CSV table of C-alpha atoms and ligand atoms in Angstrom, one decimal:
chain,number,residue,atom,x,y,z
A,721,UNK,CA,-9.5,25.0,4.1
A,722,UNK,CA,-6.9,23.4,6.3
A,723,UNK,CA,-6.1,19.7,5.8
A,724,UNK,CA,-4.3,17.5,8.3
A,725,UNK,CA,-2.6,14.3,6.9
A,726,UNK,CA,-1.7,11.6,9.4
A,727,UNK,CA,1.5,9.6,8.6
A,728,UNK,CA,5.0,10.3,7.5
A,729,UNK,CA,6.2,8.3,4.5
A,730,UNK,CA,6.4,8.5,0.7
A,731,UNK,CA,2.7,7.8,0.4
A,732,UNK,CA,1.8,10.7,2.7
A,733,UNK,CA,4.1,13.0,0.7
A,734,UNK,CA,2.4,12.0,-2.5
A,735,UNK,CA,-1.0,12.6,-0.9
A,736,UNK,CA,0.1,16.0,0.4
A,737,UNK,CA,1.4,17.1,-3.0
A,738,UNK,CA,-1.9,16.2,-4.6
A,739,UNK,CA,-4.0,17.8,-1.8
A,740,UNK,CA,-2.0,21.0,-2.3
A,741,UNK,CA,-3.1,21.1,-6.0
A,742,UNK,CA,-6.7,21.7,-4.8
A,743,UNK,CA,-7.7,25.3,-5.1
A,744,UNK,CA,-9.9,24.8,-2.0
A,745,UNK,CA,-6.9,24.1,0.2
A,746,UNK,CA,-5.1,26.9,1.9
A,747,UNK,CA,-2.7,24.9,4.1
A,748,UNK,CA,-1.6,21.4,4.9
A,749,UNK,CA,-0.3,20.0,8.1
A,750,UNK,CA,1.1,16.6,8.7
A,751,UNK,CA,1.9,14.4,11.8
A,752,UNK,CA,4.5,13.3,12.2
A,753,UNK,CA,5.7,13.9,8.6
A,754,UNK,CA,9.4,13.8,7.8
A,755,UNK,CA,12.3,16.1,6.7
A,756,UNK,CA,11.2,16.3,3.1
A,757,UNK,CA,7.5,16.6,3.9
A,758,UNK,CA,8.3,19.7,6.1
A,759,UNK,CA,8.9,21.7,2.9
A,760,UNK,CA,5.3,21.0,1.8
A,761,UNK,CA,3.4,20.9,5.1
A,762,UNK,CA,3.7,22.1,8.7
A,763,UNK,CA,4.8,19.0,10.6
A,764,UNK,CA,3.9,18.2,14.2
A,765,UNK,CA,5.6,15.6,16.2
A,766,UNK,CA,2.5,13.6,17.1
A,767,UNK,CA,2.8,9.9,16.5
A,768,UNK,CA,0.5,8.5,13.7
A,769,UNK,CA,-0.9,6.0,16.2
A,770,UNK,CA,-1.6,8.4,19.0
A,771,UNK,CA,-5.4,8.7,18.6
A,772,UNK,CA,-5.9,11.3,21.4
A,773,UNK,CA,-2.9,13.2,20.3
A,774,UNK,CA,-4.2,13.5,16.7
A,775,UNK,CA,-7.7,14.5,17.8
A,776,UNK,CA,-6.2,17.2,20.0
A,777,UNK,CA,-3.9,18.4,17.2
A,778,UNK,CA,-6.9,18.6,14.8
A,779,UNK,CA,-8.7,20.7,17.3
A,780,UNK,CA,-5.7,22.9,18.1
A,781,UNK,CA,-5.0,23.7,14.4
A,782,UNK,CA,-8.7,23.8,13.5
A,783,UNK,CA,-8.4,21.3,10.8
A,784,UNK,CA,-11.3,21.2,8.3
A,785,UNK,CA,-10.4,17.8,7.0
A,786,UNK,CA,-8.2,14.9,8.2
A,787,UNK,CA,-6.7,12.2,6.0
A,788,UNK,CA,-5.6,9.1,7.9
A,789,UNK,CA,-3.1,7.2,5.7
A,790,UNK,CA,-1.4,4.3,7.5
A,791,UNK,CA,-2.9,1.0,8.5
A,792,UNK,CA,-2.2,1.0,12.3
A,793,UNK,CA,-4.2,4.1,13.2
A,794,UNK,CA,-7.1,3.0,11.0
A,795,UNK,CA,-7.1,-0.4,12.7
A,796,UNK,CA,-7.0,1.3,16.1
A,797,UNK,CA,-10.1,3.4,15.3
A,798,UNK,CA,-8.6,6.8,14.6
A,799,UNK,CA,-11.3,7.7,12.1
A,800,UNK,CA,-14.0,6.6,14.6
A,801,UNK,CA,-12.5,9.0,17.1
A,802,UNK,CA,-12.2,11.9,14.6
A,803,UNK,CA,-15.8,11.4,13.5
A,804,UNK,CA,-16.9,11.4,17.1
A,805,UNK,CA,-15.1,14.7,17.7
A,806,UNK,CA,-16.9,16.1,14.6
A,807,UNK,CA,-14.1,16.1,12.0
A,808,UNK,CA,-14.7,15.2,8.4
A,809,UNK,CA,-12.1,12.6,7.6
A,810,UNK,CA,-10.9,10.1,5.0
A,811,UNK,CA,-10.3,6.5,5.9
A,812,UNK,CA,-12.4,3.5,7.0
A,813,UNK,CA,-13.6,3.1,10.6
A,814,UNK,CA,-12.0,0.3,12.6
A,815,UNK,CA,-14.9,-2.1,12.0
A,816,UNK,CA,-14.1,-1.9,8.2
A,817,UNK,CA,-10.3,-1.6,8.5
A,818,UNK,CA,-10.3,-5.2,9.8
A,819,UNK,CA,-10.4,-6.2,6.2
A,820,UNK,CA,-6.6,-5.6,6.3
A,821,UNK,CA,-5.8,-6.0,10.0
A,822,UNK,CA,-7.1,-9.6,10.2
A,823,UNK,CA,-6.2,-12.0,7.4
A,824,UNK,CA,-8.5,-14.6,9.1
A,825,UNK,CA,-11.4,-12.1,8.7
A,826,UNK,CA,-10.6,-11.3,5.1
A,827,UNK,CA,-10.2,-14.9,4.0
A,828,UNK,CA,-13.4,-15.9,5.8
A,829,UNK,CA,-15.2,-13.0,4.1
A,830,UNK,CA,-14.0,-14.1,0.7
A,831,UNK,CA,-15.1,-17.7,1.3
A,832,UNK,CA,-18.5,-16.6,2.6
A,833,UNK,CA,-19.2,-14.3,-0.4
A,834,UNK,CA,-17.6,-16.4,-3.1
A,835,UNK,CA,-14.8,-13.9,-3.9
A,836,UNK,CA,-12.0,-15.6,-5.7
A,837,UNK,CA,-8.9,-16.2,-3.5
A,838,UNK,CA,-6.3,-18.9,-2.7
A,839,UNK,CA,-7.7,-21.9,-0.9
A,840,UNK,CA,-6.8,-21.8,2.8
A,841,UNK,CA,-7.1,-23.1,6.3
A,842,UNK,CA,-6.8,-21.1,9.6
A,843,UNK,CA,-4.9,-22.4,12.6
A,844,UNK,CA,-4.5,-21.2,16.2
A,845,UNK,CA,-2.2,-24.1,17.2
A,846,UNK,CA,1.2,-24.5,15.5
A,847,UNK,CA,1.3,-28.3,15.7
A,848,UNK,CA,-2.0,-28.5,13.8
A,849,UNK,CA,-0.7,-26.2,11.2
A,850,UNK,CA,2.4,-28.2,10.7
A,851,UNK,CA,0.5,-31.5,10.6
A,852,UNK,CA,-1.8,-30.1,7.9
A,853,UNK,CA,1.1,-28.9,5.8
A,854,UNK,CA,2.8,-32.3,6.2
A,855,UNK,CA,-0.3,-34.2,5.1
A,856,UNK,CA,-1.0,-31.9,2.2
A,857,UNK,CA,2.6,-32.1,1.0
A,858,UNK,CA,2.3,-29.4,-1.6
A,859,UNK,CA,5.2,-26.9,-1.9
A,860,UNK,CA,5.7,-24.1,-2.0
A,861,UNK,CA,3.0,-23.3,0.6
A,862,UNK,CA,2.1,-19.9,1.9
A,863,UNK,CA,1.9,-19.0,5.6
A,864,UNK,CA,0.5,-15.7,6.8
A,865,UNK,CA,0.3,-14.2,10.3
A,866,UNK,CA,-3.2,-13.1,11.0
A,867,UNK,CA,-2.5,-9.5,12.0
A,868,UNK,CA,-0.6,-6.5,10.8
A,869,UNK,CA,3.2,-7.2,10.4
A,870,UNK,CA,4.5,-4.2,8.4
A,871,UNK,CA,4.0,-6.2,5.1
A,872,UNK,CA,6.4,-8.8,6.3
A,873,UNK,CA,4.1,-11.4,7.8
A,874,UNK,CA,4.0,-13.7,4.8
A,875,UNK,CA,6.3,-16.7,4.4
A,876,UNK,CA,6.5,-18.7,1.1
A,877,UNK,CA,7.9,-22.0,2.3
A,878,UNK,CA,9.6,-24.2,-0.2
A,879,UNK,CA,10.0,-27.2,2.1
A,880,UNK,CA,8.3,-28.7,5.2
A,881,UNK,CA,11.3,-27.7,7.3
A,882,UNK,CA,10.9,-24.0,6.1
A,883,UNK,CA,7.2,-24.2,6.9
A,884,UNK,CA,7.8,-25.6,10.3
A,885,UNK,CA,10.4,-23.0,11.1
A,886,UNK,CA,8.1,-20.2,9.9
A,887,UNK,CA,5.1,-21.4,11.9
A,888,UNK,CA,7.0,-21.7,15.2
A,889,UNK,CA,8.6,-18.3,14.7
A,890,UNK,CA,5.3,-16.7,14.1
A,891,UNK,CA,3.2,-18.6,16.6
A,892,UNK,CA,5.6,-19.4,19.4
A,893,UNK,CA,8.5,-17.0,19.2
A,894,UNK,CA,5.9,-14.3,18.2
A,895,UNK,CA,8.3,-12.5,15.8
A,896,UNK,CA,5.2,-10.4,14.8
A,897,UNK,CA,3.8,-10.2,18.3
A,898,UNK,CA,0.1,-10.8,18.8
A,899,UNK,CA,-0.3,-10.8,15.0
A,900,UNK,CA,0.9,-14.3,15.1
A,901,UNK,CA,-1.8,-15.8,17.4
A,902,UNK,CA,-3.4,-17.4,14.4
A,903,UNK,CA,-2.0,-18.1,10.9
A,904,UNK,CA,-3.6,-18.7,7.5
A,905,UNK,CA,-2.0,-21.5,5.5
A,906,UNK,CA,-2.8,-21.1,1.8
A,907,UNK,CA,-2.3,-22.4,-1.6
A,908,UNK,CA,0.6,-20.9,-3.6
A,909,UNK,CA,-0.8,-19.0,-6.6
A,910,UNK,CA,1.1,-18.0,-9.7
A,911,UNK,CA,0.7,-15.2,-12.2
A,912,UNK,CA,1.4,-11.5,-12.6
A,913,UNK,CA,0.5,-9.3,-9.6
A,914,UNK,CA,-1.6,-6.2,-10.0
A,915,UNK,CA,-2.4,-3.5,-7.4
A,916,UNK,CA,-5.7,-1.8,-7.8
A,917,UNK,CA,-6.5,1.0,-5.4
A,918,UNK,CA,-10.2,2.0,-5.4
A,919,UNK,CA,-12.2,4.9,-4.0
A,920,UNK,CA,-15.4,3.7,-2.4
A,921,UNK,CA,-18.2,5.4,-0.3
A,922,UNK,CA,-19.8,2.0,0.5
A,923,UNK,CA,-22.3,2.5,-2.3
A,924,UNK,CA,-20.2,2.6,-5.4
A,925,UNK,CA,-16.6,1.7,-6.2
A,926,UNK,CA,-14.3,3.7,-8.5
A,927,UNK,CA,-11.1,1.9,-9.2
A,928,UNK,CA,-8.0,4.1,-9.8
A,929,UNK,CA,-5.5,3.4,-12.6
A,930,UNK,CA,-3.7,0.1,-12.0
A,931,UNK,CA,-0.1,-0.3,-10.8
A,932,UNK,CA,2.6,-2.9,-10.2
A,933,UNK,CA,4.7,-3.1,-7.1
A,934,UNK,CA,8.1,-4.8,-6.8
A,935,UNK,CA,8.1,-6.2,-3.2
A,936,UNK,CA,11.4,-8.1,-3.1
A,937,UNK,CA,14.6,-6.2,-2.1
A,938,UNK,CA,16.8,-7.3,-5.0
A,939,UNK,CA,16.8,-7.4,-8.8
A,940,UNK,CA,15.0,-10.3,-10.4
A,941,UNK,CA,12.6,-10.6,-7.5
A,942,UNK,CA,15.3,-12.0,-5.2
A,943,UNK,CA,15.9,-11.3,-1.6
A,944,UNK,CA,13.6,-10.5,1.3
A,945,UNK,CA,10.1,-9.0,1.1
A,946,UNK,CA,10.0,-5.3,1.7
A,947,UNK,CA,7.3,-2.7,1.9
A,948,UNK,CA,7.9,-2.1,-1.9
A,949,UNK,CA,11.0,-1.1,-3.8
A,950,UNK,CA,9.3,0.6,-6.8
A,951,UNK,CA,6.1,0.8,-8.8
A,952,UNK,CA,4.8,1.5,-12.3
A,953,UNK,CA,1.4,2.6,-13.5
A,954,UNK,CA,-0.4,1.5,-15.5
A,955,UNK,CA,0.1,-2.3,-15.1
A,956,UNK,CA,0.1,-3.7,-18.7
A,957,UNK,CA,-1.2,-7.1,-17.5
A,958,UNK,CA,-4.4,-5.4,-16.3
A,959,UNK,CA,-6.4,-5.2,-19.5
A,960,UNK,CA,-9.9,-3.7,-19.8
A,961,UNK,CA,-11.4,-7.1,-20.0
A,962,UNK,CA,-9.7,-8.2,-16.8
A,963,UNK,CA,-10.8,-4.9,-15.2
A,964,UNK,CA,-14.4,-5.7,-16.0
A,965,UNK,CA,-14.1,-9.2,-14.6
A,966,UNK,CA,-12.6,-7.8,-11.4
A,967,UNK,CA,-15.4,-5.3,-11.0
A,968,UNK,CA,-18.0,-8.0,-11.3
A,969,UNK,CA,-16.3,-10.8,-9.4
A,970,UNK,CA,-14.2,-8.9,-6.8
A,971,UNK,CA,-14.7,-5.2,-6.4
A,972,UNK,CA,-18.5,-4.9,-6.1
A,973,UNK,CA,-18.9,-8.2,-4.2
A,974,UNK,CA,-16.4,-7.0,-1.6
A,975,UNK,CA,-18.1,-3.7,-1.1
A,976,UNK,CA,-21.5,-5.5,-0.8
A,977,UNK,CA,-20.0,-8.1,1.5
A,978,UNK,CA,-18.7,-5.4,3.9
A,979,UNK,CA,-22.2,-3.8,3.9
A,980,UNK,CA,-23.8,-7.2,4.6
A,981,UNK,CA,-21.5,-7.6,7.5
A,982,UNK,CA,-22.4,-4.2,8.9
A,983,UNK,CA,-18.9,-3.0,8.2
A,984,UNK,CA,-19.4,-0.4,5.4
A,985,UNK,CA,-16.1,0.5,4.0
A,986,UNK,CA,-15.5,4.2,3.1
A,987,UNK,CA,-12.1,5.3,1.9
A,988,UNK,CA,-9.4,3.7,-0.3
A,989,UNK,CA,-9.7,0.0,-0.6
A,990,UNK,CA,-6.6,-1.7,-2.0
A,991,UNK,CA,-7.0,-4.9,-4.0
A,992,UNK,CA,-3.8,-6.9,-4.2
A,993,UNK,CA,-4.6,-9.3,-7.1
A,994,UNK,CA,-2.9,-12.1,-8.8
A,995,UNK,CA,-3.9,-12.9,-12.4
A,996,UNK,CA,-3.8,-16.7,-12.2
A,997,UNK,CA,-4.4,-19.1,-15.1
A,998,UNK,CA,-7.9,-19.6,-13.4
A,999,UNK,CA,-8.7,-15.9,-13.4
A,1000,UNK,CA,-7.9,-12.9,-11.1
A,1001,UNK,CA,-7.8,-13.8,-7.4
A,1002,UNK,CA,-7.3,-11.6,-4.3
A,1003,UNK,CA,-3.9,-12.0,-2.6
A,1004,UNK,CA,-4.7,-9.4,0.0
A,1005,UNK,CA,-6.8,-6.4,0.9
A,1006,UNK,CA,-5.4,-3.2,2.4
A,1007,UNK,CA,-7.6,-0.7,4.0
A,1008,UNK,CA,-5.6,2.3,2.7
A,1009,UNK,CA,-3.5,3.7,-0.1
A,1010,UNK,CA,-0.6,1.5,-1.0
A,1011,UNK,CA,3.0,2.6,-0.6
A,1012,UNK,CA,4.7,3.0,-3.1
A,1013,UNK,CA,1.6,2.6,-5.4
A,1014,UNK,CA,0.2,6.0,-4.4
A,1015,UNK,CA,3.4,7.6,-5.7
A,1016,UNK,CA,2.6,6.4,-9.2
A,1017,UNK,CA,-1.2,6.6,-9.1
A,1018,UNK,CA,-1.9,10.0,-7.7
A,1019,UNK,CA,0.4,11.9,-10.1
A,1020,UNK,CA,-2.0,10.7,-12.9
A,1021,UNK,CA,-5.1,11.9,-11.1
A,1022,UNK,CA,-6.6,15.0,-12.8
A,1023,UNK,CA,-9.7,15.4,-10.6
A,1024,UNK,CA,-9.5,17.6,-7.4
A,1025,UNK,CA,-8.8,15.0,-4.7
A,1026,UNK,CA,-10.7,17.0,-2.1
A,1027,UNK,CA,-13.8,16.7,-4.2
A,1028,UNK,CA,-13.3,12.9,-4.1
A,1029,UNK,CA,-12.7,12.9,-0.4
A,1030,UNK,CA,-15.9,14.9,0.3
A,1031,UNK,CA,-17.9,12.8,-2.1
A,1032,UNK,CA,-16.9,9.7,-0.1
A,1033,UNK,CA,-17.8,11.4,3.2
A,1034,UNK,CA,-21.2,12.5,1.8
A,1035,UNK,CA,-21.8,9.1,-0.1
A,1036,UNK,CA,-22.2,10.9,-3.4
A,1037,UNK,CA,-19.2,9.3,-5.2
A,1038,UNK,CA,-21.4,7.9,-8.0
A,1039,UNK,CA,-22.1,11.5,-9.1
A,1040,UNK,CA,-18.4,12.3,-9.5
A,1041,UNK,CA,-16.5,11.7,-12.7
A,1042,UNK,CA,-12.9,10.9,-11.9
A,1043,UNK,CA,-10.4,11.7,-14.6
A,1044,UNK,CA,-6.9,10.3,-15.1
A,1045,UNK,CA,-4.0,11.3,-17.4
A,1046,UNK,CA,-2.9,8.9,-20.1
A,1047,UNK,CA,0.7,9.3,-19.1
A,1048,UNK,CA,2.7,6.5,-17.5
A,1049,UNK,CA,4.4,6.9,-14.1
A,1050,UNK,CA,7.3,5.1,-12.5
A,1051,UNK,CA,8.7,5.3,-9.0
A,1052,UNK,CA,12.2,3.9,-8.0
A,1053,UNK,CA,12.7,3.6,-4.3
A,1054,UNK,CA,16.1,4.6,-2.9
A,1055,UNK,CA,16.6,2.5,0.3
A,1056,UNK,CA,19.2,2.4,3.0
A,1057,UNK,CA,21.8,-0.4,2.5
A,1058,UNK,CA,20.7,-3.3,4.7
A,1059,UNK,CA,16.9,-2.6,4.4
A,1060,UNK,CA,14.6,-4.5,5.2
A,1061,UNK,CA,16.9,-5.6,7.9
A,1062,UNK,CA,18.9,-3.2,10.0
A,1063,UNK,CA,20.5,-0.1,8.5
A,1064,UNK,CA,22.3,3.1,9.6
A,1065,UNK,CA,20.4,6.4,9.8
A,1066,UNK,CA,21.5,10.1,9.7
A,1067,UNK,CA,23.5,9.8,6.4
A,1068,UNK,CA,23.6,13.0,4.3
A,1069,UNK,CA,21.6,13.0,1.1
A,1070,UNK,CA,23.1,14.8,-1.9
A,1071,UNK,CA,22.0,15.6,-5.5
A,1072,UNK,CA,18.4,16.3,-4.6
A,1073,UNK,CA,18.4,19.1,-7.1
A,1074,UNK,CA,18.4,16.5,-9.9
A,1075,UNK,CA,14.9,15.6,-8.7
A,1076,UNK,CA,13.7,19.0,-9.8
A,1077,UNK,CA,13.7,18.3,-13.5
A,1078,UNK,CA,10.4,18.6,-15.4
A,1079,UNK,CA,8.1,15.6,-14.8
A,1080,UNK,CA,10.2,14.3,-11.9
A,1081,UNK,CA,9.2,14.4,-8.3
A,1082,UNK,CA,11.1,13.0,-5.3
A,1083,UNK,CA,8.8,11.9,-2.6
A,1084,UNK,CA,10.4,11.6,0.8
A,1085,UNK,CA,9.8,8.4,2.8
A,1086,UNK,CA,12.5,8.3,5.4
A,1087,UNK,CA,14.3,11.6,5.7
A,1088,UNK,CA,15.0,14.0,8.5
A,1089,UNK,CA,16.4,17.5,8.8
A,1090,UNK,CA,19.7,17.8,10.7
A,1091,UNK,CA,21.3,21.2,11.0
A,1092,UNK,CA,19.5,22.3,7.9
A,1093,UNK,CA,20.6,19.3,5.8
A,1094,UNK,CA,18.4,16.4,4.7
A,1095,UNK,CA,19.6,13.0,6.1
A,1096,UNK,CA,18.3,9.5,5.9
A,1097,UNK,CA,16.0,8.4,8.7
A,1098,UNK,CA,14.3,5.2,7.5
A,1099,UNK,CA,14.7,2.0,5.4
A,1100,UNK,CA,12.9,3.4,2.4
A,1101,UNK,CA,14.4,6.9,2.0
A,1102,UNK,CA,13.1,8.4,-1.2
A,1103,UNK,CA,10.7,7.5,-4.0
A,1104,UNK,CA,12.1,9.0,-7.3
A,1105,UNK,CA,9.1,9.3,-9.5
A,1106,UNK,CA,8.6,10.4,-13.1
A,1107,UNK,CA,5.7,10.9,-15.5
A,1108,UNK,CA,6.3,10.1,-19.2
A,1109,UNK,CA,4.5,9.7,-22.5
A,1110,UNK,CA,4.9,5.9,-22.0
A,1111,UNK,CA,6.4,3.6,-19.4
A,1112,UNK,CA,9.8,3.5,-21.1
A,1113,UNK,CA,10.1,7.3,-21.0
A,1114,UNK,CA,8.9,7.5,-17.4
A,1115,UNK,CA,11.4,4.8,-16.3
A,1116,UNK,CA,14.3,6.5,-18.1
A,1117,UNK,CA,13.6,9.8,-16.4
A,1118,UNK,CA,13.1,8.2,-13.0
A,1119,UNK,CA,16.4,6.3,-13.2
A,1120,UNK,CA,18.3,9.2,-14.6
A,1121,UNK,CA,17.4,11.2,-11.4
A,1122,UNK,CA,17.8,8.1,-9.1
A,1123,UNK,CA,21.4,7.7,-10.3
A,1124,UNK,CA,22.4,11.2,-9.4
A,1125,UNK,CA,20.8,11.4,-5.9
A,1126,UNK,CA,23.1,9.9,-3.4
A,1127,UNK,CA,23.8,8.8,0.2
A,1128,UNK,CA,26.2,6.3,1.6
A,1129,UNK,CA,25.2,2.7,0.8
A,1130,UNK,CA,22.3,3.7,-1.3
A,1131,UNK,CA,20.4,0.7,-2.5
A,1132,UNK,CA,17.8,0.4,-5.3
A,1133,UNK,CA,16.6,-2.1,-7.8
A,1134,UNK,CA,17.7,-1.6,-11.4
A,1135,UNK,CA,14.8,-3.6,-12.9
A,1136,UNK,CA,11.7,-1.7,-11.8
A,1137,UNK,CA,9.2,-1.9,-14.7
A,1138,UNK,CA,11.2,-4.5,-16.6
A,1139,UNK,CA,8.5,-7.1,-16.4
A,1140,UNK,CA,5.9,-4.5,-17.4
A,1141,UNK,CA,8.0,-3.4,-20.4
A,1142,UNK,CA,8.3,-7.1,-21.5
A,1143,UNK,CA,4.5,-7.5,-21.3
A,1144,UNK,CA,4.2,-4.5,-23.7
A,1145,UNK,CA,6.4,-6.1,-26.3
B,1403,AMP,P1,0.9,-10.0,1.1
B,1403,AMP,O1,1.6,-9.2,2.3
B,1403,AMP,O2,-0.3,-10.8,1.5
B,1403,AMP,O3,0.7,-9.0,-0.1
B,1403,AMP,O4,2.0,-10.9,0.5
B,1403,AMP,C1,3.2,-10.5,0.1
B,1403,AMP,C2,3.6,-11.1,-1.2
B,1403,AMP,O5,3.7,-12.6,-1.0
B,1403,AMP,C3,2.6,-10.9,-2.3
B,1403,AMP,O6,2.8,-9.7,-2.9
B,1403,AMP,C4,2.9,-12.1,-3.2
B,1403,AMP,O7,4.0,-11.9,-4.0
B,1403,AMP,C5,3.2,-13.2,-2.2
B,1403,AMP,N1,2.1,-14.0,-1.9
B,1403,AMP,C6,1.1,-13.8,-0.9
B,1403,AMP,N2,0.2,-14.8,-1.0
B,1403,AMP,C7,0.5,-15.6,-2.0
B,1403,AMP,C8,0.0,-16.8,-2.6
B,1403,AMP,N3,-1.1,-17.4,-2.1
B,1403,AMP,N4,0.6,-17.4,-3.6
B,1403,AMP,C9,1.7,-16.8,-4.1
B,1403,AMP,N5,2.3,-15.7,-3.6
B,1403,AMP,C10,1.7,-15.1,-2.6
B,1404,LIG,N1,3.0,-1.7,-1.5
B,1404,LIG,C1,2.2,-2.6,-0.7
B,1404,LIG,C2,1.5,-2.0,0.4
B,1404,LIG,O1,1.3,-0.8,0.5
B,1404,LIG,O2,1.0,-2.8,1.3
């Protein structure tokens, strides 16, 4: 069968590599893909948000299955359109993708169904939001734009002045566009963060192995929030006992709540959790595979991913046993100097052969082919990923390769997995 993957980052590259392991798959196509992905899949220059374009492409190449990976096309209803055109596909319909595309929706859902999350209030007027924060006088406080904002729509304000600046930037200057028509102001929570991606067909939910993201740009969790600078799996803070508690209080209630609302979720539901002193709470939901969580989770998957995708389509996921390897996995993101702000593109990448060591995989996030050479083309450029017998071994392998792959102004964090290793001591 022929599979089409929509998207073009490191997550999509990891999905494609796993899909290619399936004996059922004869070829993989990707749109738009990127320079590195083009070695694994036939890339077509159709934008990931072009719904008509993707449906036409699926028809043209006679795709048997379509995987929609990024948030925007899911929120725009790409899976609805593909289903209507008769294509089997992976990803939630727009009515369910709203769990990520509207923070107001997800916070109200959690409140209504008693799913643990930070206390919050919603505002559509900036003056009211500021007045509320002034009265409450508890800092830090957290401000979130309602809509999609490339993972950058969250402000942790340490002072009233910071909060005020953030609110006016989001709601009046519209730095995130229409996403900032309303904001959620919420309580600041503390504790280790865990990412749990889960397969669900709307009837049952099967969590994947846990992971830990590193969202800030600089070592020691300093600097700006990014899409994610590196990940490890498993996350040692996520014990079996906590996993059980999450299943009972968060995962199943969320699936049931979406069904109750007439918004059955089928696909990969991402639970961004914080393990607070008062128990696990939901920081955010994503309606898709995380990036770069996917890069450390999927290498540990032993079951044929196409079997999982079909079981979700056919609502038979409960009958499938999903197996995982006991190895640990680490991903170090090599980013363009300047990311998440502005950065140059088109810089030649060297040393990629060092990513071809046993157990190491380099997933391409922002690369392009220029005159036969791989060059940088995005903020996050590569995800240098390694499997190991334990986390320490995986990290050593990933960093050894990350050191040898180079481009001008390469930036990466040197402390991916540090907190996880400390937790294991
Ligand atoms: P989000 O885009 O919602 O995942 O938020 C980005 C990051 O901001 C999270 O990974 C957390 O580190 C932090 N964050 C979000 N909400 C809260 C909160 N209520 N309390 C503390 N930190 C938060
Ligand atoms: N790594 C976080 C995300 O995919 O949103």
